[in-house]
Coordinates of C-alpha atoms in Angstrom, one line a residue:
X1 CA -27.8 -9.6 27.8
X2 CA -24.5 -11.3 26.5
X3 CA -21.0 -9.6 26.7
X4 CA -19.2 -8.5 24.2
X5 CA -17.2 -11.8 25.1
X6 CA -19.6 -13.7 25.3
X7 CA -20.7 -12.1 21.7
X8 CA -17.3 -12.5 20.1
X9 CA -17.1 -16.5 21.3
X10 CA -20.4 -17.3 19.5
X11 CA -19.5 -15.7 16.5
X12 CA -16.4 -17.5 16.3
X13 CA -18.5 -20.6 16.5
X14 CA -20.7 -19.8 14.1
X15 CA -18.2 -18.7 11.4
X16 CA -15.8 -22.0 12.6
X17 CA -19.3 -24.5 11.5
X18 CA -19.1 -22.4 8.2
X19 CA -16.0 -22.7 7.3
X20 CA -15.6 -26.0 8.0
X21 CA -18.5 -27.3 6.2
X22 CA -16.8 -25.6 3.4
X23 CA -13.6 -27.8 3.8
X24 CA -11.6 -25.0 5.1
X25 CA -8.8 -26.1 7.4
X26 CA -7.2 -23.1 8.3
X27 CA -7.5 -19.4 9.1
X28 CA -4.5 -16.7 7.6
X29 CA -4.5 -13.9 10.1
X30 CA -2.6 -11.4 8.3
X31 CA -0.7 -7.9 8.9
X32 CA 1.8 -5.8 7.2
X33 CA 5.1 -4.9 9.0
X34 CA 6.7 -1.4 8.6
X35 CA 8.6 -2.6 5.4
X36 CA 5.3 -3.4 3.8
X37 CA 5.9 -6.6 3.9
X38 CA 2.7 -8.9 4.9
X39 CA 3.4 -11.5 8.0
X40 CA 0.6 -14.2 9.1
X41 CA -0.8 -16.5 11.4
X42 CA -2.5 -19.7 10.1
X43 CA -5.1 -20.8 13.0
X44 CA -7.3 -24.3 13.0
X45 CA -10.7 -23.1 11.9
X46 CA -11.9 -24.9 14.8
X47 CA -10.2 -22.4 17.7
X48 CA -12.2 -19.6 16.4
X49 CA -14.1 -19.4 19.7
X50 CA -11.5 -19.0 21.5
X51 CA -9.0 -16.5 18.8
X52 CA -11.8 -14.5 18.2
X53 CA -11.9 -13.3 21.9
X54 CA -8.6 -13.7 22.4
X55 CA -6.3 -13.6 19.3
X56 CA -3.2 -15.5 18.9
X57 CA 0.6 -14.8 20.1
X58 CA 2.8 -12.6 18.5
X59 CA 5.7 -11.0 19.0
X60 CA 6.5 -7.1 19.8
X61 CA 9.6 -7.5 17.7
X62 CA 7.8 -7.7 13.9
X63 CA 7.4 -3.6 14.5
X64 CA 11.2 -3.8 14.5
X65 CA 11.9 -6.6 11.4
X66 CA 13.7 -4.6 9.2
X67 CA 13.2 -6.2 5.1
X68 CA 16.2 -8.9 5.6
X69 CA 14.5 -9.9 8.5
X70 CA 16.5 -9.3 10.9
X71 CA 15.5 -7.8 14.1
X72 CA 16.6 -3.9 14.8
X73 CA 16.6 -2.8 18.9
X74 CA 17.0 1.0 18.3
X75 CA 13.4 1.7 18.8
X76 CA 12.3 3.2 21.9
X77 CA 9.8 0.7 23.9
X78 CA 11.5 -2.7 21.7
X79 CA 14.8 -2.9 22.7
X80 CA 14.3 -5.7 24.4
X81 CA 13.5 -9.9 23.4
X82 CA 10.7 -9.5 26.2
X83 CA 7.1 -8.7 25.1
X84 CA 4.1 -10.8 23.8
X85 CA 0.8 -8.9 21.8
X86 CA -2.0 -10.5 20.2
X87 CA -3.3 -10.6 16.5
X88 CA -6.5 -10.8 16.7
X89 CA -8.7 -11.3 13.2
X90 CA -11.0 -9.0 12.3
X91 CA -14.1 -10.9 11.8
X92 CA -16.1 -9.4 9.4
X93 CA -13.4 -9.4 7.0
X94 CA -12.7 -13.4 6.4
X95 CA -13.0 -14.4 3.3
X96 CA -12.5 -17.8 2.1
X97 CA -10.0 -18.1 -0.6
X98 CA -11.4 -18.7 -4.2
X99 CA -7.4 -20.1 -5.0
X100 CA -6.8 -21.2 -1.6
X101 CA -9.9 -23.1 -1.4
X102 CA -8.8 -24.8 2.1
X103 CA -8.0 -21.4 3.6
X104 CA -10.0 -18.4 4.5
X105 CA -8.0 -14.7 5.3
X106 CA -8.8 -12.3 7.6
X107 CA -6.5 -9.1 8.2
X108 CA -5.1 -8.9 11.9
X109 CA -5.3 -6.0 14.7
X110 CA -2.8 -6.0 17.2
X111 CA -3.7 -5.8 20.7
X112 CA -2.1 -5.7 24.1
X113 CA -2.3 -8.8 26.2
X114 CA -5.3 -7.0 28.1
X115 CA -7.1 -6.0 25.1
X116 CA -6.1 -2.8 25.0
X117 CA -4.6 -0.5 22.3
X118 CA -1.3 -1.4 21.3
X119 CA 1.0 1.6 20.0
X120 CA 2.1 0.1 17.6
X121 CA -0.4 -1.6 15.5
X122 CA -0.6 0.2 12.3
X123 CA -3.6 -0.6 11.5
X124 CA -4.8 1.2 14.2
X125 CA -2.9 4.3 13.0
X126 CA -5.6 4.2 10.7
X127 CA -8.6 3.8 12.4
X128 CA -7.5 6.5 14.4
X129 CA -7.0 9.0 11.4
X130 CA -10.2 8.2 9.7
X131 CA -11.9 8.5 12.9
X132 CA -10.5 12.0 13.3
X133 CA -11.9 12.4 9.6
X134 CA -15.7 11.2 10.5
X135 CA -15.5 13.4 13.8
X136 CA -14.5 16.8 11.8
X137 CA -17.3 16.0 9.1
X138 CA -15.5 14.4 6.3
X139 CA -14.9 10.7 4.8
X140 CA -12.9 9.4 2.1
X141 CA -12.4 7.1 -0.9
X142 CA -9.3 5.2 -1.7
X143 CA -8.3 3.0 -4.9
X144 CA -5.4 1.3 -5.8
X145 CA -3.8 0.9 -8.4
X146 CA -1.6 -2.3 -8.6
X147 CA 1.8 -2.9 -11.1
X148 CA 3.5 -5.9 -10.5
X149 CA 6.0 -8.6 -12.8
X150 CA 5.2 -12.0 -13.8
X151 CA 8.1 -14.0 -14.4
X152 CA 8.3 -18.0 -15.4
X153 CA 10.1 -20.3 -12.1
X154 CA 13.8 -20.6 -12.4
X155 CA 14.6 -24.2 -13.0
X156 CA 17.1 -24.3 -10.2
X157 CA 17.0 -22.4 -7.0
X158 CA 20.3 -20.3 -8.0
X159 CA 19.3 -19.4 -10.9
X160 CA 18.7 -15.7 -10.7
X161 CA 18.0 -14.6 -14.1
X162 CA 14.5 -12.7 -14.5
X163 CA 12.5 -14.7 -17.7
X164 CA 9.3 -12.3 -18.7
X165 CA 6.3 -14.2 -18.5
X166 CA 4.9 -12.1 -21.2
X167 CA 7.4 -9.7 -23.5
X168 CA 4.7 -6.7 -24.5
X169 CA 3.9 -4.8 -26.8
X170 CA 2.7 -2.1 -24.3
X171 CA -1.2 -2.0 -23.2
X172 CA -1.6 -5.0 -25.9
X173 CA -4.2 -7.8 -25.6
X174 CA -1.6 -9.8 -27.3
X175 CA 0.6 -9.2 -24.6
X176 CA -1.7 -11.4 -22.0
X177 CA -1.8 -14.6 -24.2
X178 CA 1.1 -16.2 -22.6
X179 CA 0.1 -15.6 -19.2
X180 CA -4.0 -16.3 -20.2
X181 CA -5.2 -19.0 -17.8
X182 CA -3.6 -17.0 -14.4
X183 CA -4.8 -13.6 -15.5
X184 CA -8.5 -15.6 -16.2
X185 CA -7.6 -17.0 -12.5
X186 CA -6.8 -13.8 -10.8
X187 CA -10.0 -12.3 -12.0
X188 CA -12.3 -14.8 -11.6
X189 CA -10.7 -15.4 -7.4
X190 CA -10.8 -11.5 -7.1
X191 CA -14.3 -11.7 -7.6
X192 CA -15.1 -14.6 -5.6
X193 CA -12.8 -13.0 -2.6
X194 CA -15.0 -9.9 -2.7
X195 CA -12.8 -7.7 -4.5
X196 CA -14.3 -5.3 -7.0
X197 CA -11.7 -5.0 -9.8
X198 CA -11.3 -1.9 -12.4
X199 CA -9.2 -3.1 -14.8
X200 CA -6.1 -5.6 -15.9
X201 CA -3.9 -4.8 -18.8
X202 CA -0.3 -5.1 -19.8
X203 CA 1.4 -2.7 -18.5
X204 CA 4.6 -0.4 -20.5
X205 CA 7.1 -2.8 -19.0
X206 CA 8.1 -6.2 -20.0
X207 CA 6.8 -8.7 -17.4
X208 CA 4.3 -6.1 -16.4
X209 CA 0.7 -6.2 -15.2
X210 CA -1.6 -3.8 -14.0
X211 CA -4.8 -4.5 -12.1
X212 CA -7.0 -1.2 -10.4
X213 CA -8.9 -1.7 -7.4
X214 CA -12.8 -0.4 -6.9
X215 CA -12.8 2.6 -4.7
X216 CA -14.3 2.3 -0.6
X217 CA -13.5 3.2 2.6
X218 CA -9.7 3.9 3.5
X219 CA -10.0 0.8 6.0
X220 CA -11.2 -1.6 3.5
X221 CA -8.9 -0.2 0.9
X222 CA -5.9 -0.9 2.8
X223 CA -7.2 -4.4 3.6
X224 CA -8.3 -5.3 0.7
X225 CA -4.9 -4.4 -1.1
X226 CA -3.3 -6.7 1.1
X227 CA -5.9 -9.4 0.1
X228 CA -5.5 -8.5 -3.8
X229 CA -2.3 -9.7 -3.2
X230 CA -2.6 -13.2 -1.7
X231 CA -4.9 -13.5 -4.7
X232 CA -2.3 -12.9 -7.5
X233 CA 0.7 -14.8 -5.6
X234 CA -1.9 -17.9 -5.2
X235 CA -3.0 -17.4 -8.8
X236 CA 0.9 -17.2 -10.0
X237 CA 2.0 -20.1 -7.7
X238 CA -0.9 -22.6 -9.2
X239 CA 0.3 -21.4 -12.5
X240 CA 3.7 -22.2 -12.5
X241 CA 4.5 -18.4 -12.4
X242 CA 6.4 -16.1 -10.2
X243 CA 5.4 -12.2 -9.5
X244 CA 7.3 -9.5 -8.1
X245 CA 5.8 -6.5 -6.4
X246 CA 8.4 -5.2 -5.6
X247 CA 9.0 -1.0 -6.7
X248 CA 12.0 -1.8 -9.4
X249 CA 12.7 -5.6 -9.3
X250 CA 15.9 -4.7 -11.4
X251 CA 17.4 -1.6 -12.8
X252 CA 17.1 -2.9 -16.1
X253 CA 13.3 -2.8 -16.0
X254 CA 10.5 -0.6 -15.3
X255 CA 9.0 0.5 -11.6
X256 CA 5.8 -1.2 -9.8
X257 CA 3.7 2.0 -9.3
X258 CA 0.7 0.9 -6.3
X259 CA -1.0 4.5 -7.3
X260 CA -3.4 5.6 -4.7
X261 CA -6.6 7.3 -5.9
X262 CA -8.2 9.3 -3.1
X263 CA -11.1 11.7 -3.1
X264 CA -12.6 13.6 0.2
X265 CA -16.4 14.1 0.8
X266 CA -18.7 16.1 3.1
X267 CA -21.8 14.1 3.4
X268 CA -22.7 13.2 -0.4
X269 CA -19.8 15.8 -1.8
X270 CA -17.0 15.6 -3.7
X271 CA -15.2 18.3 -2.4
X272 CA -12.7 17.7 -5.0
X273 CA -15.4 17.7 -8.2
X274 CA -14.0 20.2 -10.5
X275 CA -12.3 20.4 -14.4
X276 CA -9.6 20.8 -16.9
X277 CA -8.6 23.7 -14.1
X278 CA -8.6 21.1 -10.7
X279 CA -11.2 21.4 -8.2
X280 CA -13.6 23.9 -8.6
X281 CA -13.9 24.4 -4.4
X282 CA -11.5 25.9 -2.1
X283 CA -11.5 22.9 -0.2
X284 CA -10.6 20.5 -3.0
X285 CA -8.2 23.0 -3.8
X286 CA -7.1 23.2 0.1
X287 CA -6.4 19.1 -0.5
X288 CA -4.5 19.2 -3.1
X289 CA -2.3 22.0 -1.8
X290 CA -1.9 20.2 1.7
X291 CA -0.6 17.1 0.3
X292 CA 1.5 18.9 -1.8
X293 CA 3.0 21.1 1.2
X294 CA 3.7 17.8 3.1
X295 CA 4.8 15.7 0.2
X296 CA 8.1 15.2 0.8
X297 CA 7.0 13.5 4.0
X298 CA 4.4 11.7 2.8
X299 CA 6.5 10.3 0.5
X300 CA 8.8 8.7 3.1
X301 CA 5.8 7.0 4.0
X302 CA 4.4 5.9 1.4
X303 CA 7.5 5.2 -0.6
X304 CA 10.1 4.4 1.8
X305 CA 12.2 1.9 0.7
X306 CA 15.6 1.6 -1.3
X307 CA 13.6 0.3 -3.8
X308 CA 11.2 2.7 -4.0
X309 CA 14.3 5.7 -4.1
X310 CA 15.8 4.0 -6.9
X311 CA 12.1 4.2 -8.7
X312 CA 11.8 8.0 -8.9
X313 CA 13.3 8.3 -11.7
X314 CA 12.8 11.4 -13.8
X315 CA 10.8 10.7 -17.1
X316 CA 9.8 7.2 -15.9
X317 CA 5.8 8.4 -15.0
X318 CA 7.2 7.7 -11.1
X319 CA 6.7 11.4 -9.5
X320 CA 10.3 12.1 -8.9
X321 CA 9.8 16.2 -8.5
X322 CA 7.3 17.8 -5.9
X323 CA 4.1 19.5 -8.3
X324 CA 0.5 19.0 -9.2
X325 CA -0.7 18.5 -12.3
X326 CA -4.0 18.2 -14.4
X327 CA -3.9 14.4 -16.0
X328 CA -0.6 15.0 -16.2
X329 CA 1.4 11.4 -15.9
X330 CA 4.7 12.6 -14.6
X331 CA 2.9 14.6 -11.8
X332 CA 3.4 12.8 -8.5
X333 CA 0.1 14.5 -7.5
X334 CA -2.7 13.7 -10.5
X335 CA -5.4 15.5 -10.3
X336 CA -8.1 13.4 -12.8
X337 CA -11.2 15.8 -13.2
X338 CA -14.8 14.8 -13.5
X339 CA -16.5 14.4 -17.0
X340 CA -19.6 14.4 -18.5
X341 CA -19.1 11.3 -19.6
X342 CA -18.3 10.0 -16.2
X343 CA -19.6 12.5 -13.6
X344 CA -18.3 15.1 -11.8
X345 CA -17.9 12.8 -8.6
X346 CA -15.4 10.6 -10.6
X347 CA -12.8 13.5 -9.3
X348 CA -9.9 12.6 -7.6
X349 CA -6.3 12.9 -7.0
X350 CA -3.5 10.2 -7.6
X351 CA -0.8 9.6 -5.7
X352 CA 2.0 8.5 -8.0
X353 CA 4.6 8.2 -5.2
X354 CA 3.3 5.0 -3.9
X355 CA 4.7 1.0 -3.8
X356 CA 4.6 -2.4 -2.2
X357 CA 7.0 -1.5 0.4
X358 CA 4.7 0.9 1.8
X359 CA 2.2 0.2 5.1
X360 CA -1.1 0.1 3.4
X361 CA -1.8 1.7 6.6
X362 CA 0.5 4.1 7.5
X363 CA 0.3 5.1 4.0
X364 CA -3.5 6.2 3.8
X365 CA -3.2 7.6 7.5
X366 CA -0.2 9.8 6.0
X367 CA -1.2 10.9 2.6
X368 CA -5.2 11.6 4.4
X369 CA -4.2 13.7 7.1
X370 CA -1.5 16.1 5.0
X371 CA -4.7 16.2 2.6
X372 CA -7.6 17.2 5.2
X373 CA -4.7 19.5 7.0
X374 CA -4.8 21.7 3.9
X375 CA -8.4 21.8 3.2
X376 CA -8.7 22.8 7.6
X377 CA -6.0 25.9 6.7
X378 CA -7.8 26.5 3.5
X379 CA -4.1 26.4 1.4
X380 CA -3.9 27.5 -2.3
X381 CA -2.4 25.2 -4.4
X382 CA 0.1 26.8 -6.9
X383 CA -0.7 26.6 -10.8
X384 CA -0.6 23.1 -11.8
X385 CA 2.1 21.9 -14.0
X386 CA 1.1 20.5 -17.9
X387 CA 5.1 19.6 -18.2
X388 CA 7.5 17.4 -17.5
X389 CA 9.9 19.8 -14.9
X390 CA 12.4 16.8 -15.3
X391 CA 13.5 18.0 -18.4
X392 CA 13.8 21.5 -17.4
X393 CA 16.9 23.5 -16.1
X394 CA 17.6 23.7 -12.6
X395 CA 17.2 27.6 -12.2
X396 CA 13.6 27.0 -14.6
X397 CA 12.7 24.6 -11.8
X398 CA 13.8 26.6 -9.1
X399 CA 11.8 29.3 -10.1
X400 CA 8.3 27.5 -10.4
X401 CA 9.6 26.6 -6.9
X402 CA 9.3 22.5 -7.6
X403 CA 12.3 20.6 -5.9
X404 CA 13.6 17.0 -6.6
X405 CA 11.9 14.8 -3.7
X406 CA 13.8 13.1 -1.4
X407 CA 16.5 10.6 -2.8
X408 CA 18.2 9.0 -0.1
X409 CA 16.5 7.5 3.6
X410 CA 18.5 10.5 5.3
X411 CA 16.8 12.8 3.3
X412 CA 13.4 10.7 3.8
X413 CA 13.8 11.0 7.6
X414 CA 14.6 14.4 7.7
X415 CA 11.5 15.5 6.0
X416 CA 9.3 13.0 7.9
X417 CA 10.7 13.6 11.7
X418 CA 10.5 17.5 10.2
X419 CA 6.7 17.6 9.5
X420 CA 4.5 18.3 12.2
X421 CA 1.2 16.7 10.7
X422 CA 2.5 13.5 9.0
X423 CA 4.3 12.6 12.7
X424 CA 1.1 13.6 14.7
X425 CA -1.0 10.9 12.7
X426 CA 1.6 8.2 13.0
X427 CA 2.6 8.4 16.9
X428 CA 5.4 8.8 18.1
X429 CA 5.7 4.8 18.9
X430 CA 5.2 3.4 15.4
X431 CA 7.3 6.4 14.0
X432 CA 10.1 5.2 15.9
X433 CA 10.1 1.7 14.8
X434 CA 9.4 2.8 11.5
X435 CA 12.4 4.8 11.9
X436 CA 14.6 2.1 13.0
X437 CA 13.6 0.0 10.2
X438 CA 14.8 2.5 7.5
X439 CA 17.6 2.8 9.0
X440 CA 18.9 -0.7 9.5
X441 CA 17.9 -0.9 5.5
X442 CA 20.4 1.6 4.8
X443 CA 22.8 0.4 6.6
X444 CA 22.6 -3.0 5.1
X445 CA 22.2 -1.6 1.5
X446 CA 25.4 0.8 2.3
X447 CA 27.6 -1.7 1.6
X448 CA 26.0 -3.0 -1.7
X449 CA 25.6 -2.0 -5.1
X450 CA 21.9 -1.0 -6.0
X451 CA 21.1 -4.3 -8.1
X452 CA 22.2 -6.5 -5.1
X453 CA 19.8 -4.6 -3.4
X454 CA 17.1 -4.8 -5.8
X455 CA 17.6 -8.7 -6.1
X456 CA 17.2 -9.4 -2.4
X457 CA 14.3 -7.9 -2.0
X458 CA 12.9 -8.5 -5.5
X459 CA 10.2 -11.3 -3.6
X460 CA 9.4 -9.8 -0.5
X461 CA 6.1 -8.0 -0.7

């Protein structure tokens, strides 16, 4: 019988003869850092063998990159230069890439140089949390949806100005024209890179595009967001285009939503199937309630950057006040019932509070765990909420007991390092570095007005 070793080396093989009888040269091994900002390694197709087994060599420090790039030593266990892991791809996830055609992708696990777990790897965070899920009974379904900008080149380097690729109207088919062939091009290598897309429209902002991911498993979700965007950035780059995921590229424009679209089953139910009233179970009802409870938290997870603060924006459809509501667009928890039309297993619940600079990861393994807490403690979700609270009075607000989220990383931090639940499923090792990361962005955007900010980071994700 062959080891596991053994196993992983022929299966490198195999998938290096592929791959290069395909004419692809390289391999992107791929991760996102705690800025939600993806990082890679490009291996010869032909060491396959040998990085399947064995990965390549990494640093410890990207847990500690803050979004400049530059390198923050206040977290404990990487306070130090010293330290090698290794990314190793996760085979069953390469995909050659339909606009990359001499490249294939695979995301990247990070390992100690043993093999081991490393404490730090976020996707691990996840595997973890989901694992928890299977073990107590339950599973999930994520889908994304993705807002991003599509802007024309500069014709200079300095020039900073922001030229719409398309200039609306809103939700209009006429909107796309100017921007045909690499929305025909980013649809056409979705598909061919395995990715089942929902939708692509013009979105309500000028320069905006919205494209919806198929739901699956949180894993593959996760991973396949990070893929989806490779996809567009190759797409806009062979069409003379350049996009911007970033939360609120400028002040001036509108906010890139990445809404996440979950929905918890035991066996082949929809434990959050229900109506016009939410979910007709206590336990949907438990799930909504729990990620309401630990929203605040969740939020500094899955919306964590400067960007993302300057985003939640009353009256801007960005969840800037903690509620729930029924199809209700300024709710930063959505409930979308079932239909006849569509089935009562189309239920689920929408995160609104959700952006690029998130960890795919660390985002499903937050929002996931706060959900399944509340259905465990069988919570009761208050009324939900058909209005927009933002234009209420403080006292009316006050009195339906719905607070303003978290507006500044202080704030974020104190409700994360507060919450019990959201700090259990990330560990105390990635939420340090996590930690140290948001802080040594608000540090560095202390001492700069907001559209500074906004610029610098406008291309990151």
């Amino acid at each position: 019988m062959r080891t596991v070793t053994e196993e992983l080396r022929e299966r490198g093989r195999e998938l290096a003869a592929a791959l290069a009888a395909d004419g692809v040269a390289g391999l992107i091994v791929a991760w996102v850092d705690n800025n939600g900002i993806p990082r890679s390694r490009t291996v010869p197709v032909s060491t396959l063998p040998q990085v399947a087994v064995a990965g390549v060599g990494v640093t410890t420090l990207f847990a500690v990159f803050d979004t400049n790039d530059a390198i923050t030593f206040a977290a404990p266990g990487l306070g130090t230069a010293s330290g090698d892991v290794r990314l190793v791809p996760q085979l069953d996830r390469i995909t050659r890439l339909a606009g990359q055609p001499a490249f294939a992708w695979a995301p990247g696990k990070q390992v100690t140089a043993d093999g081991g777990p490393w404490a730090f790897d976020q996707r691990s965070v996840l595997e973890r949390v989901v694992a928890a899920l299977d073990a107590d009974g339950y599973s999930a379904l994520v889908g994304y949806e993705m807002e991003f900008g599509v802007y024309e080149q500069a014709q200079v380097p300095e020039d900073t100005a922001l030229l719409a690729a398309h200039s609306g109207p809103a939700y209009s088919p006429h909107a796309l024209l100017p921007i045909d062939d690499f929305v025909a091009a980013v649809m056409r290598d979705a598909e061919a890179n395995g990715l089942r897309l929902g939708q692509v429209h013009a979105e309500y902002g000028p320069a905006q595009v919205e494209l919806s991911l198929a739901a699956t498993d949180p894993l593959t979700a996760a991973d396949q967001q990070l893929l989806a965007r490779q996809t567009i950035l190759a797409a806009a780059e062979a069409h003379g285009l350049r996009v911007s995921f970033a939360p609120l590229p400028t002040l001036a424009g509108a906010g890139n939503g990445w809404h996440v679209h979950t929905s918890l089953w035991r066996g082949d139910e929809n434990l959050l199937a229900g109506g016009p009233e939410g979910p007709r179970g206590t336990a949907g009802a438990g799930y909504v309630a729990g990620l309401l409870r630990d929203l605040p938290a969740v939020a500094a997870v899955t919306a964590p950057s400067i960007g993302s603060l300057a985003r939640l924006r009353p009256g801007f459809f960005a969840g800037a006040f903690g509620f729930w509501g029924v199809e209700n667009r300024e709710a930063p928890l959505r409930y979308v019932p079932g239909s006849a039309l569509l089935g009562e297993d189309h239920a689920n619940l929408e995160l609104k509070v959700s952006d690029a600079s998130a960890n795919p990861y660390l985002a499903l393994a937050a929002l996931l765990s706060a959900g399944v807490a509340g259905v465990e403690e069988n919570l009761v979700p208050p009324p939900p909420v058909a209005q927009d609270p933002g234009t209420w009075k403080k006292k009316e607000r006050a009195a339906a007991g719905i607070a303003k989220l978290p507006g500044t990383q202080a704030e974020q931090e104190e409700a994360l390092v507060g919450n019990p639940r959201v700090t259990a499923a990330l560990g105390e090792e990635t939420l340090g570095a996590f930690l140290a990361v948001r802080r040594a962005d608000a540090a560095w955007a202390a001492e700069r007005d907001t559209e500074e900010v906004l610029a610098a980071w406008r291309w990151k994700y």
